[in-house]
Amino acid sequence: TTFDKQYRRKRGPYSLPTDLTPDERQELDRIQRRKQELLADIQRLKDEIAEVTNEIENLGSTEERKNMQKNKQVAMGRKKFNMDPKKGIQFLIENELLKHTCEDIAQFLYKGEGLNKTAIGDYLGERDDFNIQVLHAFVELHEFMDLNLVQALRQFLWSFRLPGEAQKIDRMMEAFAQRYCQCNPGVFESTDTCYVLSFAIIMLNTSLHNPNVKDKPGVERFIAMNRGINDGGDLPEDLLRNLYDSIKNEPFKIPEDDGNDLTHTFFNPDREGWLLKLGGRVKTWKRRWFILTDNCLYYFEYTTDKEPRGIIPLENLSIREVDDSKKPNCFELYIPDNKDQVIKACKTEADGRVVEGNHTVYRISAPTPEEKEEWMKCIKAAISRDPFYEMLAARKKKVSSTKRH
Ligand SMILES: *[C@@H]1O[C@H](CO)[C@@H](O)[C@H](O)[C@H]1NC(C)=O
Ligand SMILES: *[C@@H]1O[C@H](CO)[C@@H](O)[C@H](O)[C@H]1NC(C)=O
Ligand SMILES: *[C@@H]1O[C@H](CO)[C@@H](O)[C@H](O)[C@H]1NC(C)=O
Ligand SMILES: *[C@@H]1O[C@H](CO)[C@@H](O)[C@H](O)[C@H]1NC(C)=O
């Protein structure tokens, strides 16, 4: 029929021709079967590929999930560490993100990724035997070979924030000096020499760069100050000049610098300026030029006076903030646990006689709140005879007297 013809034509090559010989028909059947087989093969392969792809995808996502979870825990560990270093480390160990060895922990602190440097300093400063081992492993990670002492100190003091406590600083700087000498044999006679010079350099940094320190030593004085510290001998002048220039050209940076640098931790900073002082006998306020030095407070009538009007030794005194109805920004020097005892001090009368002071307290008013803060900080540092100061002094004595006899 016409319909059949059109239908066959439309189906073209797929239609089964009716006018084939039996051989041709057989051949055609064979081809058709082969085609079915191939199609089946292709389907099988497709299925297999789909399965494998699926497997790969699943594999990736579990790995990813694991990784993500691990990263989350590490981030949490860092946060914990910044709040409480010991707890943070414990958390990381419990979750198998850190091995419980001083080398691993030291490495973690040395990399310092996401860690607060104050917290690193706190952890390294702990007195615990284990923490001390971590401190040593941490210092070992620093490479100081062929660095001069200033360069090495820059690197070291940047890797964590030195805590304020004298004993901790002593342990850390001792470890530093040992490592420096190990990396640079032959530069110093002893670790103590390296230790003492390190502090001379930190002090120099403060003298040269802290605007409150008026007295800026020149290189000659720096060299003179370090005479005899190499086990009784002198260090090469070139070396000291280099170190001096390096600090002069670029101050030490310390992390988390909150302005409370090592000045107030170790050294009795000198300070001078105008303050008002309330009289002992006659309660009037007098403007005086005050100088804080050698653990004494001197006051002068004029900045150019050679002789002070009064001297107040700070030994055994305390300082406190007070409110005064007449003057702003007041503080007071007083004897703790004492009501009527007069503070040991002296002053010069108008006629030139030197007499004992008659103060149970010294009340002083600063021109601004900032100056009051700064004076109080400096006086406090001068009063609290820092144990570190004595430790350093003892070492200095040791390194400068070794070969004298
Ligand atoms: C690090 O910790 C100290 C002390 O807890 C804090 O004063 C300081 O702001 C912290 N620094 C940063 C960058 O969070
Ligand atoms: C060096 O001096 C600068 C300026 O006073 C101070 O900011 C910095 O903390 C000092 N560095 C050290 C290590 O004392
Ligand atoms: C400080 O106190 C000690 C011990 O009480 C005493 O020996 C010393 O003389 C006092 N110094 C001054 C200046 O008062
Ligand atoms: C010290 O002041 C008190 C009163 O505050 C007075 O009684 C005493 O005589 C004064 N002493 C001297 C040595 O001026």
GROMACS .gro file of C-alpha atoms and ligand atoms in nm:
model
  461
    1THR     CA    1   0.000   0.000   0.000
    2THR     CA    2   0.105   0.360  -0.034
    3PHE     CA    3   0.125   0.385   0.342
    4ASP     CA    4   0.365   0.084   0.355
    5LYS     CA    5   0.588   0.230   0.087
    6GLN     CA    6   0.606   0.568   0.257
    7TYR     CA    7   0.669   0.403   0.592
    8ARG     CA    8   0.954   0.195   0.452
    9ARG     CA    9   1.106   0.491   0.275
   10LYS     CA   10   1.096   0.697   0.586
   11ARG     CA   11   1.263   0.429   0.792
   12GLY     CA   12   1.529   0.417   0.521
   13PRO     CA   13   1.821   0.188   0.598
   14TYR     CA   14   1.666   0.067   0.922
   15SER     CA   15   1.377  -0.095   0.745
   16LEU     CA   16   1.413  -0.456   0.664
   17PRO     CA   17   1.426  -0.487   0.291
   18THR     CA   18   1.190  -0.754   0.175
   19ASP     CA   19   1.378  -0.834  -0.143
   20LEU     CA   20   1.692  -0.993   0.005
   21THR     CA   21   1.842  -1.325  -0.074
   22PRO     CA   22   1.862  -1.571   0.219
   23ASP     CA   23   2.244  -1.519   0.236
   24GLU     CA   24   2.206  -1.149   0.246
   25ARG     CA   25   1.943  -1.181   0.517
   26GLN     CA   26   2.178  -1.399   0.722
   27GLU     CA   27   2.459  -1.148   0.687
   28LEU     CA   28   2.228  -0.871   0.789
   29ASP     CA   29   2.115  -1.065   1.097
   30ARG     CA   30   2.477  -1.117   1.192
   31ILE     CA   31   2.550  -0.745   1.164
   32GLN     CA   32   2.240  -0.666   1.364
   33ARG     CA   33   2.344  -0.903   1.641
   34ARG     CA   34   2.694  -0.759   1.646
   35LYS     CA   35   2.549  -0.414   1.674
   36GLN     CA   36   2.337  -0.521   1.972
   37GLU     CA   37   2.644  -0.672   2.133
   38LEU     CA   38   2.845  -0.356   2.084
   39LEU     CA   39   2.564  -0.143   2.220
   40ALA     CA   40   2.548  -0.367   2.523
   41ASP     CA   41   2.927  -0.335   2.567
   42ILE     CA   42   2.904   0.042   2.549
   43GLN     CA   43   2.628   0.042   2.810
   44ARG     CA   44   2.836  -0.178   3.037
   45LEU     CA   45   3.133   0.056   3.004
   46LYS     CA   46   2.913   0.357   3.068
   47ASP     CA   47   2.779   0.195   3.381
   48GLU     CA   48   3.125   0.112   3.495
   49ILE     CA   49   3.249   0.466   3.435
   50ALA     CA   50   2.950   0.604   3.624
   51GLU     CA   51   3.023   0.374   3.912
   52VAL     CA   52   3.391   0.463   3.927
   53THR     CA   53   3.316   0.834   3.895
   54ASN     CA   54   3.074   0.802   4.177
   55GLU     CA   55   3.329   0.622   4.386
   56ILE     CA   56   3.593   0.890   4.317
   57GLU     CA   57   3.348   1.162   4.406
   58ASN     CA   58   3.255   0.992   4.729
   59LEU     CA   59   3.618   0.931   4.809
   60GLY     CA   60   3.698   1.302   4.754
   61SER     CA   61   3.419   1.425   4.970
   62THR     CA   62   3.500   1.205   5.269
   63GLU     CA   63   3.863   1.313   5.247
   64GLU     CA   64   3.752   1.672   5.215
   65ARG     CA   65   3.517   1.636   5.504
   66LYS     CA   66   3.793   1.491   5.716
   67ASN     CA   67   4.027   1.770   5.615
   68MET     CA   68   3.772   2.036   5.685
   69GLN     CA   69   3.707   1.892   6.025
   70LYS     CA   70   4.077   1.878   6.098
   71ASN     CA   71   4.126   2.239   5.994
   72LYS     CA   72   3.837   2.341   6.211
   73GLN     CA   73   3.991   2.167   6.509
   74VAL     CA   74   4.332   2.321   6.447
   75ALA     CA   75   4.169   2.665   6.431
   76MET     CA   76   3.988   2.590   6.754
   77GLY     CA   77   4.314   2.474   6.912
   78ARG     CA   78   4.481   2.799   6.813
   79LYS     CA   79   4.199   2.999   6.963
   80LYS     CA   80   4.220   2.799   7.283
   81PHE     CA   81   4.597   2.845   7.284
   82ASN     CA   82   4.564   3.221   7.257
   83MET     CA   83   4.332   3.226   7.556
   84ASP     CA   84   4.516   2.967   7.763
   85PRO     CA   85   4.833   2.826   7.605
   86LYS     CA   86   4.848   2.508   7.814
   87LYS     CA   87   4.487   2.417   7.746
   88GLY     CA   88   4.530   2.486   7.375
   89ILE     CA   89   4.829   2.252   7.351
   90GLN     CA   90   4.646   1.986   7.549
   91PHE     CA   91   4.347   2.012   7.315
   92LEU     CA   92   4.566   1.973   7.006
   93ILE     CA   93   4.740   1.670   7.154
   94GLU     CA   94   4.413   1.504   7.257
   95ASN     CA   95   4.281   1.545   6.903
   96GLU     CA   96   4.598   1.403   6.756
   97LEU     CA   97   4.681   1.725   6.576
   98LEU     CA   98   5.007   1.757   6.763
   99LYS     CA   99   5.243   1.498   6.904
  100HIS     CA  100   5.327   1.516   7.268
  101THR     CA  101   5.695   1.585   7.211
  102CYS     CA  102   5.882   1.905   7.278
  103GLU     CA  103   6.008   1.907   6.916
  104ASP     CA  104   5.658   1.900   6.770
  105ILE     CA  105   5.525   2.163   7.003
  106ALA     CA  106   5.831   2.382   6.945
  107GLN     CA  107   5.775   2.354   6.570
  108PHE     CA  108   5.412   2.455   6.614
  109LEU     CA  109   5.512   2.762   6.817
  110TYR     CA  110   5.798   2.849   6.583
  111LYS     CA  111   5.568   2.848   6.280
  112GLY     CA  112   5.333   3.051   6.496
  113GLU     CA  113   5.054   3.059   6.240
  114GLY     CA  114   4.752   3.226   6.397
  115LEU     CA  115   4.912   3.229   6.739
  116ASN     CA  116   4.930   3.530   6.967
  117LYS     CA  117   5.293   3.607   7.043
  118THR     CA  118   5.215   3.704   7.398
  119ALA     CA  119   5.067   3.357   7.448
  120ILE     CA  120   5.375   3.195   7.289
  121GLY     CA  121   5.594   3.391   7.530
  122ASP     CA  122   5.380   3.284   7.825
  123TYR     CA  123   5.404   2.918   7.727
  124LEU     CA  124   5.780   2.927   7.667
  125GLY     CA  125   5.835   3.112   7.993
  126GLU     CA  126   5.663   2.856   8.216
  127ARG     CA  127   5.877   2.705   8.483
  128ASP     CA  128   5.763   2.348   8.414
  129ASP     CA  129   6.037   2.104   8.310
  130PHE     CA  130   5.847   2.017   7.995
  131ASN     CA  131   5.801   2.382   7.899
  132ILE     CA  132   6.170   2.442   7.953
  133GLN     CA  133   6.244   2.153   7.715
  134VAL     CA  134   6.007   2.309   7.462
  135LEU     CA  135   6.186   2.641   7.507
  136HIS     CA  136   6.517   2.476   7.424
  137ALA     CA  137   6.373   2.294   7.123
  138PHE     CA  138   6.221   2.626   7.011
  139VAL     CA  139   6.552   2.809   7.037
  140GLU     CA  140   6.719   2.525   6.844
  141LEU     CA  141   6.487   2.598   6.552
  142HIS     CA  142   6.638   2.944   6.521
  143GLU     CA  143   6.931   2.957   6.284
  144PHE     CA  144   7.180   3.224   6.390
  145MET     CA  145   7.481   3.117   6.189
  146ASP     CA  146   7.665   3.417   6.040
  147LEU     CA  147   7.420   3.662   6.194
  148ASN     CA  148   7.563   3.932   6.416
  149LEU     CA  149   7.418   3.956   6.765
  150VAL     CA  150   7.176   4.235   6.673
  151GLN     CA  151   7.040   4.044   6.375
  152ALA     CA  152   6.998   3.733   6.586
  153LEU     CA  153   6.824   3.929   6.862
  154ARG     CA  154   6.591   4.087   6.609
  155GLN     CA  155   6.490   3.744   6.486
  156PHE     CA  156   6.459   3.595   6.833
  157LEU     CA  157   6.267   3.881   6.995
  158TRP     CA  158   6.027   3.888   6.703
  159SER     CA  159   5.929   3.522   6.736
  160PHE     CA  160   5.736   3.572   7.061
  161ARG     CA  161   5.676   3.843   7.314
  162LEU     CA  162   5.918   3.839   7.605
  163PRO     CA  163   5.715   3.813   7.927
  164GLY     CA  164   5.769   4.071   8.198
  165GLU     CA  165   5.891   3.844   8.473
  166ALA     CA  166   6.262   3.851   8.551
  167GLN     CA  167   6.307   3.475   8.603
  168LYS     CA  168   6.141   3.399   8.271
  169ILE     CA  169   6.343   3.655   8.082
  170ASP     CA  170   6.657   3.517   8.240
  171ARG     CA  171   6.580   3.160   8.122
  172MET     CA  172   6.490   3.274   7.772
  173MET     CA  173   6.790   3.495   7.724
  174GLU     CA  174   7.017   3.227   7.866
  175ALA     CA  175   6.880   2.982   7.607
  176PHE     CA  176   6.925   3.245   7.337
  177ALA     CA  177   7.286   3.311   7.434
  178GLN     CA  178   7.365   2.940   7.437
  179ARG     CA  179   7.219   2.893   7.091
  180TYR     CA  180   7.395   3.200   6.953
  181CYS     CA  181   7.730   3.078   7.080
  182GLN     CA  182   7.659   2.730   6.943
  183CYS     CA  183   7.586   2.873   6.596
  184ASN     CA  184   7.878   3.115   6.608
  185PRO     CA  185   8.165   2.952   6.792
  186GLY     CA  186   8.461   3.176   6.864
  187VAL     CA  187   8.276   3.509   6.868
  188PHE     CA  188   8.247   3.527   7.248
  189GLU     CA  189   8.454   3.373   7.522
  190SER     CA  190   8.145   3.254   7.705
  191THR     CA  191   7.766   3.236   7.703
  192ASP     CA  192   7.765   3.489   7.986
  193THR     CA  193   7.944   3.741   7.766
  194CYS     CA  194   7.682   3.693   7.497
  195TYR     CA  195   7.407   3.727   7.757
  196VAL     CA  196   7.545   4.046   7.908
  197LEU     CA  197   7.608   4.205   7.568
  198SER     CA  198   7.255   4.114   7.458
  199PHE     CA  199   7.122   4.320   7.745
  200ALA     CA  200   7.359   4.603   7.679
  201ILE     CA  201   7.209   4.609   7.329
  202ILE     CA  202   6.849   4.599   7.447
  203MET     CA  203   6.932   4.881   7.688
  204LEU     CA  204   7.098   5.075   7.409
  205ASN     CA  205   6.784   5.037   7.200
  206THR     CA  206   6.584   5.199   7.478
  207SER     CA  207   6.837   5.475   7.536
  208LEU     CA  208   6.854   5.564   7.167
  209HIS     CA  209   6.490   5.530   7.072
  210ASN     CA  210   6.274   5.593   7.375
  211PRO     CA  211   6.187   5.965   7.369
  212ASN     CA  212   6.166   5.968   7.750
  213VAL     CA  213   6.533   5.889   7.780
  214LYS     CA  214   6.716   6.216   7.735
  215ASP     CA  215   7.068   6.084   7.768
  216LYS     CA  216   7.164   5.931   7.431
  217PRO     CA  217   7.498   5.752   7.454
  218GLY     CA  218   7.740   5.784   7.165
  219VAL     CA  219   7.928   5.490   7.019
  220GLU     CA  220   8.240   5.564   7.225
  221ARG     CA  221   8.043   5.542   7.545
  222PHE     CA  222   7.881   5.219   7.433
  223ILE     CA  223   8.227   5.075   7.371
  224ALA     CA  224   8.350   5.200   7.707
  225MET     CA  225   8.047   5.055   7.884
  226ASN     CA  226   8.131   4.712   7.747
  227ARG     CA  227   8.497   4.707   7.847
  228GLY     CA  228   8.614   4.384   7.994
  229ILE     CA  229   8.295   4.185   7.943
  230ASN     CA  230   8.462   3.915   7.734
  231ASP     CA  231   8.580   3.714   8.031
  232GLY     CA  232   8.790   4.005   8.143
  233GLY     CA  233   8.903   4.096   7.793
  234ASP     CA  234   8.759   4.350   7.549
  235LEU     CA  235   8.544   4.264   7.251
  236PRO     CA  236   8.667   4.386   6.912
  237GLU     CA  237   8.575   4.751   6.866
  238ASP     CA  238   8.454   4.686   6.511
  239LEU     CA  239   8.203   4.438   6.640
  240LEU     CA  240   8.066   4.683   6.897
  241ARG     CA  241   8.055   4.966   6.642
  242ASN     CA  242   7.858   4.748   6.401
  243LEU     CA  243   7.609   4.651   6.667
  244TYR     CA  244   7.573   5.012   6.778
  245ASP     CA  245   7.511   5.136   6.422
  246SER     CA  246   7.261   4.864   6.355
  247ILE     CA  247   7.050   4.960   6.658
  248LYS     CA  248   7.091   5.328   6.592
  249ASN     CA  249   6.969   5.290   6.235
  250GLU     CA  250   6.678   5.070   6.322
  251PRO     CA  251   6.522   5.010   6.664
  252PHE     CA  252   6.430   4.662   6.776
  253LYS     CA  253   6.070   4.578   6.710
  254ILE     CA  254   5.889   4.361   6.955
  255PRO     CA  255   5.555   4.200   6.878
  256GLU     CA  256   5.240   4.333   7.043
  257ASP     CA  257   5.430   4.647   7.136
  258ASP     CA  258   5.193   4.816   7.377
  259GLY     CA  259   5.443   5.087   7.470
  260ASN     CA  260   5.528   4.900   7.787
  261ASP     CA  261   5.859   4.787   7.646
  262LEU     CA  262   6.149   4.646   7.839
  263THR     CA  263   6.237   4.992   7.968
  264HIS     CA  264   6.007   4.954   8.263
  265THR     CA  265   6.086   4.589   8.310
  266PHE     CA  266   6.457   4.612   8.372
  267PHE     CA  267   6.596   4.953   8.386
  268ASN     CA  268   6.541   5.239   8.621
  269PRO     CA  269   6.465   5.494   8.358
  270ASP     CA  270   6.574   5.847   8.419
  271ARG     CA  271   6.313   6.110   8.377
  272GLU     CA  272   6.290   6.483   8.428
  273GLY     CA  273   6.026   6.750   8.408
  274TRP     CA  274   5.822   7.015   8.587
  275LEU     CA  275   5.593   6.902   8.867
  276LEU     CA  276   5.414   7.076   9.154
  277LYS     CA  277   5.510   6.965   9.503
  278LEU     CA  278   5.307   7.028   9.816
  279GLY     CA  279   5.517   7.168  10.105
  280GLY     CA  280   5.569   6.964  10.421
  281ARG     CA  281   5.541   7.233  10.683
  282VAL     CA  282   5.380   7.509  10.484
  283LYS     CA  283   5.109   7.360  10.270
  284THR     CA  284   5.176   7.551   9.953
  285TRP     CA  285   5.229   7.414   9.603
  286LYS     CA  286   5.568   7.494   9.453
  287ARG     CA  287   5.672   7.435   9.096
  288ARG     CA  288   5.993   7.233   9.086
  289TRP     CA  289   6.213   7.073   8.821
  290PHE     CA  290   6.228   6.704   8.912
  291ILE     CA  291   6.493   6.457   8.805
  292LEU     CA  292   6.458   6.084   8.866
  293THR     CA  293   6.791   5.906   8.866
  294ASP     CA  294   6.991   5.659   9.076
  295ASN     CA  295   6.679   5.554   9.263
  296CYS     CA  296   6.640   5.911   9.396
  297LEU     CA  297   6.409   6.193   9.314
  298TYR     CA  298   6.590   6.529   9.302
  299TYR     CA  299   6.410   6.859   9.273
  300PHE     CA  300   6.545   7.195   9.166
  301GLU     CA  301   6.408   7.545   9.161
  302TYR     CA  302   6.536   7.611   8.808
  303THR     CA  303   6.638   7.368   8.537
  304THR     CA  304   6.986   7.526   8.533
  305ASP     CA  305   7.051   7.493   8.909
  306LYS     CA  306   7.352   7.285   9.001
  307GLU     CA  307   7.239   7.208   9.354
  308PRO     CA  308   6.903   7.048   9.417
  309ARG     CA  309   6.660   7.206   9.662
  310GLY     CA  310   6.575   6.858   9.784
  311ILE     CA  311   6.661   6.490   9.753
  312ILE     CA  312   6.415   6.208   9.817
  313PRO     CA  313   6.572   5.861   9.824
  314LEU     CA  314   6.307   5.620   9.697
  315GLU     CA  315   6.425   5.323   9.897
  316ASN     CA  316   6.143   5.172  10.108
  317LEU     CA  317   5.884   5.413   9.966
  318SER     CA  318   5.563   5.333   9.780
  319ILE     CA  319   5.365   5.538   9.534
  320ARG     CA  320   4.990   5.577   9.494
  321GLU     CA  321   4.743   5.784   9.301
  322VAL     CA  322   4.547   6.040   9.507
  323ASP     CA  323   4.268   6.286   9.448
  324ASP     CA  324   4.335   6.640   9.558
  325SER     CA  325   4.065   6.903   9.575
  326LYS     CA  326   4.306   7.175   9.462
  327LYS     CA  327   4.527   7.013   9.199
  328PRO     CA  328   4.473   6.760   8.921
  329ASN     CA  329   4.685   6.450   8.833
  330CYS     CA  330   4.820   6.390   9.183
  331PHE     CA  331   5.024   6.107   9.325
  332GLU     CA  332   5.191   6.051   9.658
  333LEU     CA  333   5.509   5.893   9.787
  334TYR     CA  334   5.455   5.729  10.124
  335ILE     CA  335   5.597   5.475  10.367
  336PRO     CA  336   5.384   5.158  10.360
  337ASP     CA  337   5.228   5.050  10.694
  338ASN     CA  338   5.317   5.376  10.855
  339LYS     CA  339   5.124   5.675  10.976
  340ASP     CA  340   5.347   5.935  11.137
  341GLN     CA  341   5.703   5.842  11.051
  342VAL     CA  342   5.877   6.112  10.853
  343ILE     CA  343   6.023   6.013  10.515
  344LYS     CA  344   6.403   6.023  10.516
  345ALA     CA  345   6.491   6.305  10.280
  346CYS     CA  346   6.678   6.631  10.286
  347LYS     CA  347   6.634   6.979  10.157
  348THR     CA  348   6.828   7.303  10.140
  349GLU     CA  349   6.689   7.602  10.324
  350ALA     CA  350   6.687   7.949  10.173
  351ASP     CA  351   6.999   8.036  10.377
  352GLY     CA  352   7.187   7.734  10.238
  353ARG     CA  353   7.155   7.504  10.539
  354VAL     CA  354   7.081   7.142  10.453
  355VAL     CA  355   6.808   7.008  10.681
  356GLU     CA  356   6.606   6.689  10.707
  357GLY     CA  357   6.273   6.696  10.532
  358ASN     CA  358   5.952   6.702  10.729
  359HIS     CA  359   5.716   6.500  10.512
  360THR     CA  360   5.511   6.197  10.608
  361VAL     CA  361   5.405   6.190  10.245
  362TYR     CA  362   5.518   6.374   9.934
  363ARG     CA  363   5.220   6.488   9.734
  364ILE     CA  364   5.295   6.578   9.375
  365SER     CA  365   5.082   6.708   9.088
  366ALA     CA  366   5.168   6.650   8.723
  367PRO     CA  367   5.065   6.888   8.442
  368THR     CA  368   4.872   6.623   8.246
  369PRO     CA  369   4.724   6.277   8.312
  370GLU     CA  370   4.974   6.128   8.064
  371GLU     CA  371   5.270   6.275   8.247
  372LYS     CA  372   5.129   6.152   8.577
  373GLU     CA  373   5.108   5.799   8.432
  374GLU     CA  374   5.459   5.815   8.295
  375TRP     CA  375   5.608   5.951   8.618
  376MET     CA  376   5.429   5.688   8.823
  377LYS     CA  377   5.549   5.412   8.592
  378CYS     CA  378   5.909   5.528   8.609
  379ILE     CA  379   5.907   5.581   8.985
  380LYS     CA  380   5.746   5.241   9.037
  381ALA     CA  381   6.016   5.080   8.824
  382ALA     CA  382   6.284   5.265   9.021
  383ILE     CA  383   6.131   5.160   9.355
  384SER     CA  384   6.069   4.794   9.282
  385ARG     CA  385   6.429   4.687   9.284
  386ASP     CA  386   6.401   4.445   9.001
  387PRO     CA  387   6.551   4.105   9.078
  388PHE     CA  388   6.656   4.092   8.716
  389TYR     CA  389   6.876   4.393   8.764
  390GLU     CA  390   7.066   4.204   9.028
  391MET     CA  391   7.092   3.887   8.820
  392LEU     CA  392   7.237   4.087   8.534
  393ALA     CA  393   7.475   4.269   8.765
  394ALA     CA  394   7.599   3.936   8.903
  395ARG     CA  395   7.671   3.802   8.555
  396LYS     CA  396   7.846   4.120   8.456
  397LYS     CA  397   8.069   4.086   8.755
  398LYS     CA  398   8.141   3.727   8.659
  399VAL     CA  399   8.236   3.796   8.297
  400SER     CA  400   8.447   4.098   8.377
  401SER     CA  401   8.642   3.945   8.662
  402THR     CA  402   8.722   3.599   8.523
  403LYS     CA  403   9.068   3.672   8.389
  404ARG     CA  404   9.159   3.965   8.606
  405HIS     CA  405   9.328   3.746   8.865
  406LIG     C1  406   4.752   3.885   7.232
  406LIG     O1  407   4.724   3.865   7.368
  406LIG     C2  408   4.744   3.978   7.450
  406LIG     C3  409   4.725   3.938   7.595
  406LIG     O2  410   4.617   3.854   7.610
  406LIG     C4  411   4.648   4.090   7.406
  406LIG     O3  412   4.670   4.206   7.484
  406LIG     C5  413   4.675   4.122   7.261
  406LIG     O4  414   4.585   4.218   7.216
  406LIG     C6  415   4.664   3.996   7.176
  406LIG     N1  416   4.704   4.029   7.040
  406LIG     C7  417   4.629   4.004   6.935
  406LIG     C8  418   4.687   4.042   6.803
  406LIG     O5  419   4.519   3.954   6.945
  407LIG     C1  420   6.328   4.939   7.126
  407LIG     O1  421   6.288   5.072   7.145
  407LIG     C2  422   6.162   5.103   7.090
  407LIG     C3  423   6.139   5.251   7.116
  407LIG     O2  424   6.140   5.280   7.253
  407LIG     C4  425   6.054   5.018   7.156
  407LIG     O3  426   5.931   5.043   7.095
  407LIG     C5  427   6.090   4.873   7.143
  407LIG     O4  428   5.997   4.796   7.212
  407LIG     C6  429   6.228   4.849   7.198
  407LIG     N1  430   6.265   4.709   7.179
  407LIG     C7  431   6.307   4.633   7.279
  407LIG     C8  432   6.340   4.493   7.245
  407LIG     O5  433   6.319   4.676   7.394
  408LIG     C1  434   6.493   5.066  10.427
  408LIG     O1  435   6.457   4.953  10.506
  408LIG     C2  436   6.565   4.876  10.550
  408LIG     C3  437   6.510   4.756  10.624
  408LIG     O2  438   6.403   4.792  10.703
  408LIG     C4  439   6.657   4.963  10.638
  408LIG     O3  440   6.769   4.888  10.682
  408LIG     C5  441   6.704   5.084  10.558
  408LIG     O4  442   6.780   5.170  10.640
  408LIG     C6  443   6.586   5.160  10.504
  408LIG     N1  444   6.632   5.268  10.419
  408LIG     C7  445   6.588   5.393  10.425
  408LIG     C8  446   6.647   5.492  10.331
  408LIG     O5  447   6.501   5.426  10.503
  409LIG     C1  448   5.754   6.893  11.120
  409LIG     O1  449   5.616   6.928  11.110
  409LIG     C2  450   5.541   6.911  11.226
  409LIG     C3  451   5.397   6.946  11.195
  409LIG     O2  452   5.357   6.892  11.078
  409LIG     C4  453   5.595   7.004  11.337
  409LIG     O3  454   5.526   6.981  11.455
  409LIG     C5  455   5.743   6.975  11.353
  409LIG     O4  456   5.798   7.068  11.444
  409LIG     C6  457   5.818   6.986  11.224
  409LIG     N1  458   5.958   6.945  11.243
  409LIG     C7  459   6.060   7.016  11.195
  409LIG     C8  460   6.197   6.959  11.219
  409LIG     O5  461   6.045   7.121  11.138
   0.00000   0.00000   0.00000
